[in-house]
Tab-separated table of C-alpha atoms in Angstrom:
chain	number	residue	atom	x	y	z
R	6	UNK	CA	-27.913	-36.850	36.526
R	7	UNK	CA	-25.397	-35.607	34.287
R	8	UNK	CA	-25.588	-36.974	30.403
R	9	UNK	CA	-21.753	-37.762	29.573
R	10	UNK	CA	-20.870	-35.925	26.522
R	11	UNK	CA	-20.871	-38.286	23.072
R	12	UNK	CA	-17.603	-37.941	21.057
R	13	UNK	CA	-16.883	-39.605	18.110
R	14	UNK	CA	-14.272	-41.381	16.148
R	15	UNK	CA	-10.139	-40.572	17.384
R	16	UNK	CA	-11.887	-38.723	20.809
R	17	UNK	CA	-13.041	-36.124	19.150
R	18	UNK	CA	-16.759	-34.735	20.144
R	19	UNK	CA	-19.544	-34.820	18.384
R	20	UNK	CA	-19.382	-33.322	14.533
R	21	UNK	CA	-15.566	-33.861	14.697
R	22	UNK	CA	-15.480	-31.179	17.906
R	23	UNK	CA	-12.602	-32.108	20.784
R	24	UNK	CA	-14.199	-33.385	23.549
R	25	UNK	CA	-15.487	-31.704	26.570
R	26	UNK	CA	-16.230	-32.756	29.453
R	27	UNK	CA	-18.647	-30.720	31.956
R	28	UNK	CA	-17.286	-28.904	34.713
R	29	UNK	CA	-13.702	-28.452	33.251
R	30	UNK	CA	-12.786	-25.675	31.414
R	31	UNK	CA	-11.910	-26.332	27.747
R	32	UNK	CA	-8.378	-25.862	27.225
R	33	UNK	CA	-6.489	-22.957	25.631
R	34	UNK	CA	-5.394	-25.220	22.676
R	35	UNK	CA	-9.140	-26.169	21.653
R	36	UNK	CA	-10.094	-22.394	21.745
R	37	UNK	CA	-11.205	-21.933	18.093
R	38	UNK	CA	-9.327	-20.206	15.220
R	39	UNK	CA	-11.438	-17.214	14.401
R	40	UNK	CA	-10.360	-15.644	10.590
R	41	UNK	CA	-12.262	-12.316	11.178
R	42	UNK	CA	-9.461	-10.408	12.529
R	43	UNK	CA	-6.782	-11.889	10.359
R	44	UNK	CA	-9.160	-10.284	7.470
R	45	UNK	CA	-9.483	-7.408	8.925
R	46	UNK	CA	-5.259	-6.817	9.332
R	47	UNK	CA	-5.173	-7.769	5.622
R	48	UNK	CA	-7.144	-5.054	4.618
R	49	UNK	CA	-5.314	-2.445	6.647
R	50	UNK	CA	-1.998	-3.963	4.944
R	51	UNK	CA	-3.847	-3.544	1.436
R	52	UNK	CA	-5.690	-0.091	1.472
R	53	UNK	CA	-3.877	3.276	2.345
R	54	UNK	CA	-5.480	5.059	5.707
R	55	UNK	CA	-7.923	7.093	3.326
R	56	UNK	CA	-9.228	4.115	1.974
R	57	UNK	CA	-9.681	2.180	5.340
R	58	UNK	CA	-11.520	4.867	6.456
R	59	UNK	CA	-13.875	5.085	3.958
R	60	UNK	CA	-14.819	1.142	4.765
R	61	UNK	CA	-14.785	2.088	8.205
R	62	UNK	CA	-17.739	4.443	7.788
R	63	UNK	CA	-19.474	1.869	5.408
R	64	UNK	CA	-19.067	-0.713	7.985
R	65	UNK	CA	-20.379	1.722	10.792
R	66	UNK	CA	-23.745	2.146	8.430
R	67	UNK	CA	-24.376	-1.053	8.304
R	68	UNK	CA	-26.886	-3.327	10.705
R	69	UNK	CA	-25.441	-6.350	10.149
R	70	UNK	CA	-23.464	-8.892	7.520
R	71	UNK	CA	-26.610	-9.206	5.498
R	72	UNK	CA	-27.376	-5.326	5.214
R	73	UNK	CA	-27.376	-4.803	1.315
R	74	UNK	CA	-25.634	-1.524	1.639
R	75	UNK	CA	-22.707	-3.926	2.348
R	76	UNK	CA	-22.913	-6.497	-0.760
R	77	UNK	CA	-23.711	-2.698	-3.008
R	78	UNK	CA	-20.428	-1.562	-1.241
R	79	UNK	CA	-18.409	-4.349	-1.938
R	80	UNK	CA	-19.248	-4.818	-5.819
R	81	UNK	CA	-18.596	-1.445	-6.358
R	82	UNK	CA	-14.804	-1.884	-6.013
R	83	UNK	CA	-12.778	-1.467	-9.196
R	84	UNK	CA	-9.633	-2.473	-7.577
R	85	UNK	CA	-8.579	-5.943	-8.831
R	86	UNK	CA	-8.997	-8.991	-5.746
R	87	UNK	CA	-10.473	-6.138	-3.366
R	88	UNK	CA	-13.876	-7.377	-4.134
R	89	UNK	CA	-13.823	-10.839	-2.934
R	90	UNK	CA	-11.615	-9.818	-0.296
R	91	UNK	CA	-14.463	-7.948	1.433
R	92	UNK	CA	-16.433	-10.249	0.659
R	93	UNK	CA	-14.854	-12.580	2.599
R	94	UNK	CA	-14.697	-10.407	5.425
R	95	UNK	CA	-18.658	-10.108	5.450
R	96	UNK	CA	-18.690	-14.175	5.251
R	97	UNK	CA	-16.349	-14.169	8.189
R	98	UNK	CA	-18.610	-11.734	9.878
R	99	UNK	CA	-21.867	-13.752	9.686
R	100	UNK	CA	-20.393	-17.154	10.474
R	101	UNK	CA	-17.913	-15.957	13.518
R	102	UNK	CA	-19.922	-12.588	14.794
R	103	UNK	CA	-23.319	-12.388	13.332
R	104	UNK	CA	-24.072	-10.553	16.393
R	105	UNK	CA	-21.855	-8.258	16.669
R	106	UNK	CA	-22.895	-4.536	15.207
R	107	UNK	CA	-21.683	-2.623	12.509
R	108	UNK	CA	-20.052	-0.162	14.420
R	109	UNK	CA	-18.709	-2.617	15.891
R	110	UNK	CA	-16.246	-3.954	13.613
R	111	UNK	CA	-15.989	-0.593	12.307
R	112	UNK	CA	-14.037	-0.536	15.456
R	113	UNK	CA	-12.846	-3.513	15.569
R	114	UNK	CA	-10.665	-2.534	11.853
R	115	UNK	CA	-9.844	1.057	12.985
R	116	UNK	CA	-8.183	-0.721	16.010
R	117	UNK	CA	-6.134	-3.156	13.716
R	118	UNK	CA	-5.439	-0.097	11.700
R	119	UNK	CA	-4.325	1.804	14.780
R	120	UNK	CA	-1.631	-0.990	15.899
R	121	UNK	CA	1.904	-0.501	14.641
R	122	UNK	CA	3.530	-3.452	12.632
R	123	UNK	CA	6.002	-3.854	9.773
R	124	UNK	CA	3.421	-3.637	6.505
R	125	UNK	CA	4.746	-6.123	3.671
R	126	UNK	CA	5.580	-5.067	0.208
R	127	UNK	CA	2.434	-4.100	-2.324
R	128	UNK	CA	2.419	-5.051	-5.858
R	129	UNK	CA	1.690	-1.891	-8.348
R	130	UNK	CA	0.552	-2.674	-12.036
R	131	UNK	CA	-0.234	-0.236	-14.856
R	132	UNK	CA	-2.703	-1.426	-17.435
R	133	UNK	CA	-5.201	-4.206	-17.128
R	134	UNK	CA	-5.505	-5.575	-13.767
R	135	UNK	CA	-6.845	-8.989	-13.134
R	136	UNK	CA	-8.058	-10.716	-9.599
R	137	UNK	CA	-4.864	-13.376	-9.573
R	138	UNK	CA	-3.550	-10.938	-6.685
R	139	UNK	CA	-4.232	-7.970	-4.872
R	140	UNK	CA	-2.564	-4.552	-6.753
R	141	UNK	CA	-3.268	-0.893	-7.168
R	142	UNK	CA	-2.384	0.948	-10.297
R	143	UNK	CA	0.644	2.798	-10.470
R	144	UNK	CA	-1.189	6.324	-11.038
R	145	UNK	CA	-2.652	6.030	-7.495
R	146	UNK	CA	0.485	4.996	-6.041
R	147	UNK	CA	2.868	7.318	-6.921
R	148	UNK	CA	0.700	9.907	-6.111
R	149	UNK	CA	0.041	8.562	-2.116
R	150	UNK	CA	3.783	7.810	-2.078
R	151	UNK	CA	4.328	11.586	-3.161
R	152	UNK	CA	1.766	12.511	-0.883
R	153	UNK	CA	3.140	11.000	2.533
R	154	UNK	CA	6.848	12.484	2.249
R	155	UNK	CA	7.424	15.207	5.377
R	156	UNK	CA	10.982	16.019	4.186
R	157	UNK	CA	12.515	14.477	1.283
R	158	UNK	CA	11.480	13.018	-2.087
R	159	UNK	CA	14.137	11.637	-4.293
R	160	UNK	CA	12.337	10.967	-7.639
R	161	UNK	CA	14.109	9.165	-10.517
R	162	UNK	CA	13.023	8.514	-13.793
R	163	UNK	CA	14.307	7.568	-17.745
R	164	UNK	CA	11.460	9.476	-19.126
R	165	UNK	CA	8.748	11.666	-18.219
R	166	UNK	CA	5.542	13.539	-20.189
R	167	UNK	CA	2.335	14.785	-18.995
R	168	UNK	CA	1.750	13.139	-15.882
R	169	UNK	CA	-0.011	15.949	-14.408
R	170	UNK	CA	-1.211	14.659	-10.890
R	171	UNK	CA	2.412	13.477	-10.031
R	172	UNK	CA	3.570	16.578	-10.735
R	173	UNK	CA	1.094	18.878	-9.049
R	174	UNK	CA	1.477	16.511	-5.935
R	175	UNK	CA	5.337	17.458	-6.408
R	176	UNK	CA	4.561	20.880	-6.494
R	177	UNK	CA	2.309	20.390	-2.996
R	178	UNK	CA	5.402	18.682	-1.523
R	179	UNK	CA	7.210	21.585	-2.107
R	180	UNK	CA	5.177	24.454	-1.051
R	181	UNK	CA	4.525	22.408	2.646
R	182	UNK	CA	8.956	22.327	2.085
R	183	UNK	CA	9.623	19.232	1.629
R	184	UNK	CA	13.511	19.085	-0.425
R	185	UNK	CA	12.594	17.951	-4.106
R	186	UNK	CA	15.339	15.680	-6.012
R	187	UNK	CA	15.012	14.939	-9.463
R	188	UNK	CA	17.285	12.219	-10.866
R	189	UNK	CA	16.328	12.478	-14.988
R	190	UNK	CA	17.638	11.315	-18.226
R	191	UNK	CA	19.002	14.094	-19.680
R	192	UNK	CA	19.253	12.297	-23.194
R	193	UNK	CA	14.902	12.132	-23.060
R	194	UNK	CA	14.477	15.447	-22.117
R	195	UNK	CA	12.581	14.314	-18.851
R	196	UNK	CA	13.304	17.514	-17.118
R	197	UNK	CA	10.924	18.951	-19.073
R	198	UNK	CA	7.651	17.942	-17.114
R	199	UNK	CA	8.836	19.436	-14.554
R	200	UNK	CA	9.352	22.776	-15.914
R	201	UNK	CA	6.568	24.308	-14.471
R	202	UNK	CA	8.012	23.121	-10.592
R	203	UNK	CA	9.248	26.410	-8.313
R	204	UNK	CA	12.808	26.547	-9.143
R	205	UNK	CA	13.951	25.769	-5.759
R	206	UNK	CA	13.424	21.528	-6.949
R	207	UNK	CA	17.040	20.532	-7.590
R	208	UNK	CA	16.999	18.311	-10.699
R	209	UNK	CA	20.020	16.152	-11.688
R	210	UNK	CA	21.794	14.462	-14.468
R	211	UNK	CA	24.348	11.569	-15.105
R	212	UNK	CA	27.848	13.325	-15.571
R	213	UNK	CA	29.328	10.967	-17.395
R	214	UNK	CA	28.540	9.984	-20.856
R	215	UNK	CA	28.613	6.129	-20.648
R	216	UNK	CA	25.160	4.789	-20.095
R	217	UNK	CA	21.957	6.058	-19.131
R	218	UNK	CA	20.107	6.694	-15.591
R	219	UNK	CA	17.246	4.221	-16.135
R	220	UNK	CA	16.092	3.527	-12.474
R	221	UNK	CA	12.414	4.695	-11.666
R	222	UNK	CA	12.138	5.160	-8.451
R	223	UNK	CA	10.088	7.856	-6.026
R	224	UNK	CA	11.103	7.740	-2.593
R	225	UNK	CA	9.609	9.473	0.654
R	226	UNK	CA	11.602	10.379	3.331
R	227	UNK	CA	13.256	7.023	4.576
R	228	UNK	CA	9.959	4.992	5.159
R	229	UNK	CA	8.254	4.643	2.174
R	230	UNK	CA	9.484	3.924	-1.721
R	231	UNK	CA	7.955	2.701	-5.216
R	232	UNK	CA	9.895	0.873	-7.238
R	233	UNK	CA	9.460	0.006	-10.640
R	234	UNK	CA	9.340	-0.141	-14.475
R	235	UNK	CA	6.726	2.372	-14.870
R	236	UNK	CA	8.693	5.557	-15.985
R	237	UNK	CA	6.760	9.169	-14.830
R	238	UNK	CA	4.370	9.182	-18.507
R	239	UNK	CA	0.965	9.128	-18.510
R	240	UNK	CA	0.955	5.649	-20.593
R	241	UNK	CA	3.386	4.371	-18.108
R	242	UNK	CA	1.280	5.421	-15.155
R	243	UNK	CA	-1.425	3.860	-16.554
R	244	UNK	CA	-2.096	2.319	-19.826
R	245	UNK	CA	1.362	0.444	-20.413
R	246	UNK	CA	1.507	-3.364	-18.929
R	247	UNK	CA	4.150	-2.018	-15.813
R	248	UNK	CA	4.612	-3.833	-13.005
R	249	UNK	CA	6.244	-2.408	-9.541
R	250	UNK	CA	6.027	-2.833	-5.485
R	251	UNK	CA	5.677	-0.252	-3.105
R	252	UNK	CA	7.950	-0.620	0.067
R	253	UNK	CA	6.749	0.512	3.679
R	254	UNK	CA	9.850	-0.824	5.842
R	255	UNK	CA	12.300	1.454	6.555
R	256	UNK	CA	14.552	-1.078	7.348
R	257	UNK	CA	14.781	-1.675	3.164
R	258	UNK	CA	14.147	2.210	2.496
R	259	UNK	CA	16.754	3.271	4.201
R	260	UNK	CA	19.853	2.015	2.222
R	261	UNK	CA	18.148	2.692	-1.186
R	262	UNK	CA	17.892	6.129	-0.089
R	263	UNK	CA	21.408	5.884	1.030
R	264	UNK	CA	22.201	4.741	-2.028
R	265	UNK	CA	20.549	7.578	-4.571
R	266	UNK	CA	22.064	10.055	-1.926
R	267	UNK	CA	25.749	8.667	-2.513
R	268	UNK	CA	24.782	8.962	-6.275
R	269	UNK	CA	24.530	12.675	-5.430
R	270	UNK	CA	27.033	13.354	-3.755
R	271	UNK	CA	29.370	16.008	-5.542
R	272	UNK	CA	32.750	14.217	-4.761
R	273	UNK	CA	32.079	11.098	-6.595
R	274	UNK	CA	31.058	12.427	-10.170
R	275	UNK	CA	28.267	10.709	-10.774
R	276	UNK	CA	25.543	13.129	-10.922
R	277	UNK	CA	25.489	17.059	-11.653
R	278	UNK	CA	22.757	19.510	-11.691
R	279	UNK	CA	21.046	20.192	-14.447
């Protein structure tokens, strides 16, 4: 004899569950709402590939949610928000997948890294960083940015002084032959930080006298650009209270390249080489 299933108040099942009644499968709508890989995609939106990787192989060490080489992992991050973040993803774990392996959602976030979607815009700070939202300092930034350009980097800045990764991540841009453009303030003397650059970089200047080229901007091919107020210093990469966002869509990369490139352009007087 079959026990008919108990539900309680509004038709819902027992503990606020819907209903179900045996023999007939549960409908697609009642299927629950699992956060896990939601988590997962937001860390593959937050954390360049090197990074994802390196929870990846964390992940893949681990037995299970409650391995401590997880909760040692996860307070070691600097990065403001990312903490709790992966926290949350180990919570989400336990409750929704307890048994599932670490390897197994090792794999689970190299496949969400693997699948191609528009990534939103990332806020970039300089100097202290709190947990009110997820951000990566500017330093870090610029340099990735630099890093993933395969043809073209159209830098601009008002200032610039010291910032000695940027420019020896410049100078590796370069040598694999990526085109170089320098859009500086010739009135700071920007141009020289860059001194040291093979003089094959083209570096420009406003050609007109009537304001000033204060944009900061470092751009990589059409697909990727940082935007900001952080000009190329080492205070401003770091120390200063900057704030920026890094852009991944070419759809919005595209015309701001388009843009600086006009800006260039001999025939409309704008810009010269230095």
């Amino acid at each position: 004899m079959r026990v008919p299933a108990v539900n309680g108040p509004d038709g819902e099942g027992p503990e606020g569950k819907p209903p179900h009644t045996a023999g007939v499968p549960t409908a697609r709508s009642s299927t629950p709402s699992y956060r896990l890989p939601r988590l997962l995609a937001a860390l593959c939106d937050r954390l360049p590939e090197d990074r994802i990787a390196v929870v990846e192989q964390v992940l893949a060490a681990a037995a299970g949610p409650e391995d401590p080489l997880l909760s040692r992992f996860v307070a070691a991050q600097p990065a403001a928000g990312l903490a709790p973040q992966l926290s949350e993803v180990v919570r989400a774990w336990n409750v929704e997948a307890p048994g599932m392996t670490g390897p197994g959602i090792a794999l689970a976030l190299a496949t969400a890294r693997s699948f191609p979607r528009p990534r939103p815009a990332q806020v970039v700070v300089s100097g202290p960083m709190s947990a009110s939202t997820p951000a990566r300092l500017t330093s870090g930034v610029a340099v990735e940015v630099i890093r993933s350009a395969h043809t073209s980097l159209l830098i601009a800045s008002f200032a610039a002084h010291g910032a000695r990764n940027v420019v020896a991540e410049i100078e590796r841009a370069v040598n694999r032959g990526v085109r170089v453009d320098l859009l500086l303030e010739e009135s700071t003397q920007a141009s020289a930080a860059f001194a040291a650059l093979p003089s094959h970089v083209h570096v420009w200047h406003r050609a007109g006298m009537s304001g000033v080229l204060h944009a900061k901007l470092i751009a990589a091919d059409r697909h990727t650009a940082l935007l900001g107020s952080a000009n190329l210093t080492d205070r401003a990469l770091s120390d200063n209270i900057e704030l920026g966002v890094v852009l991944r869509d070419p759809h919005l990369v595209e015309p701001l390249v388009d843009h600086f490139r006009w800006l260039l352009a001999s025939g409309n007087h704008i810009m010269r080489p230095a």
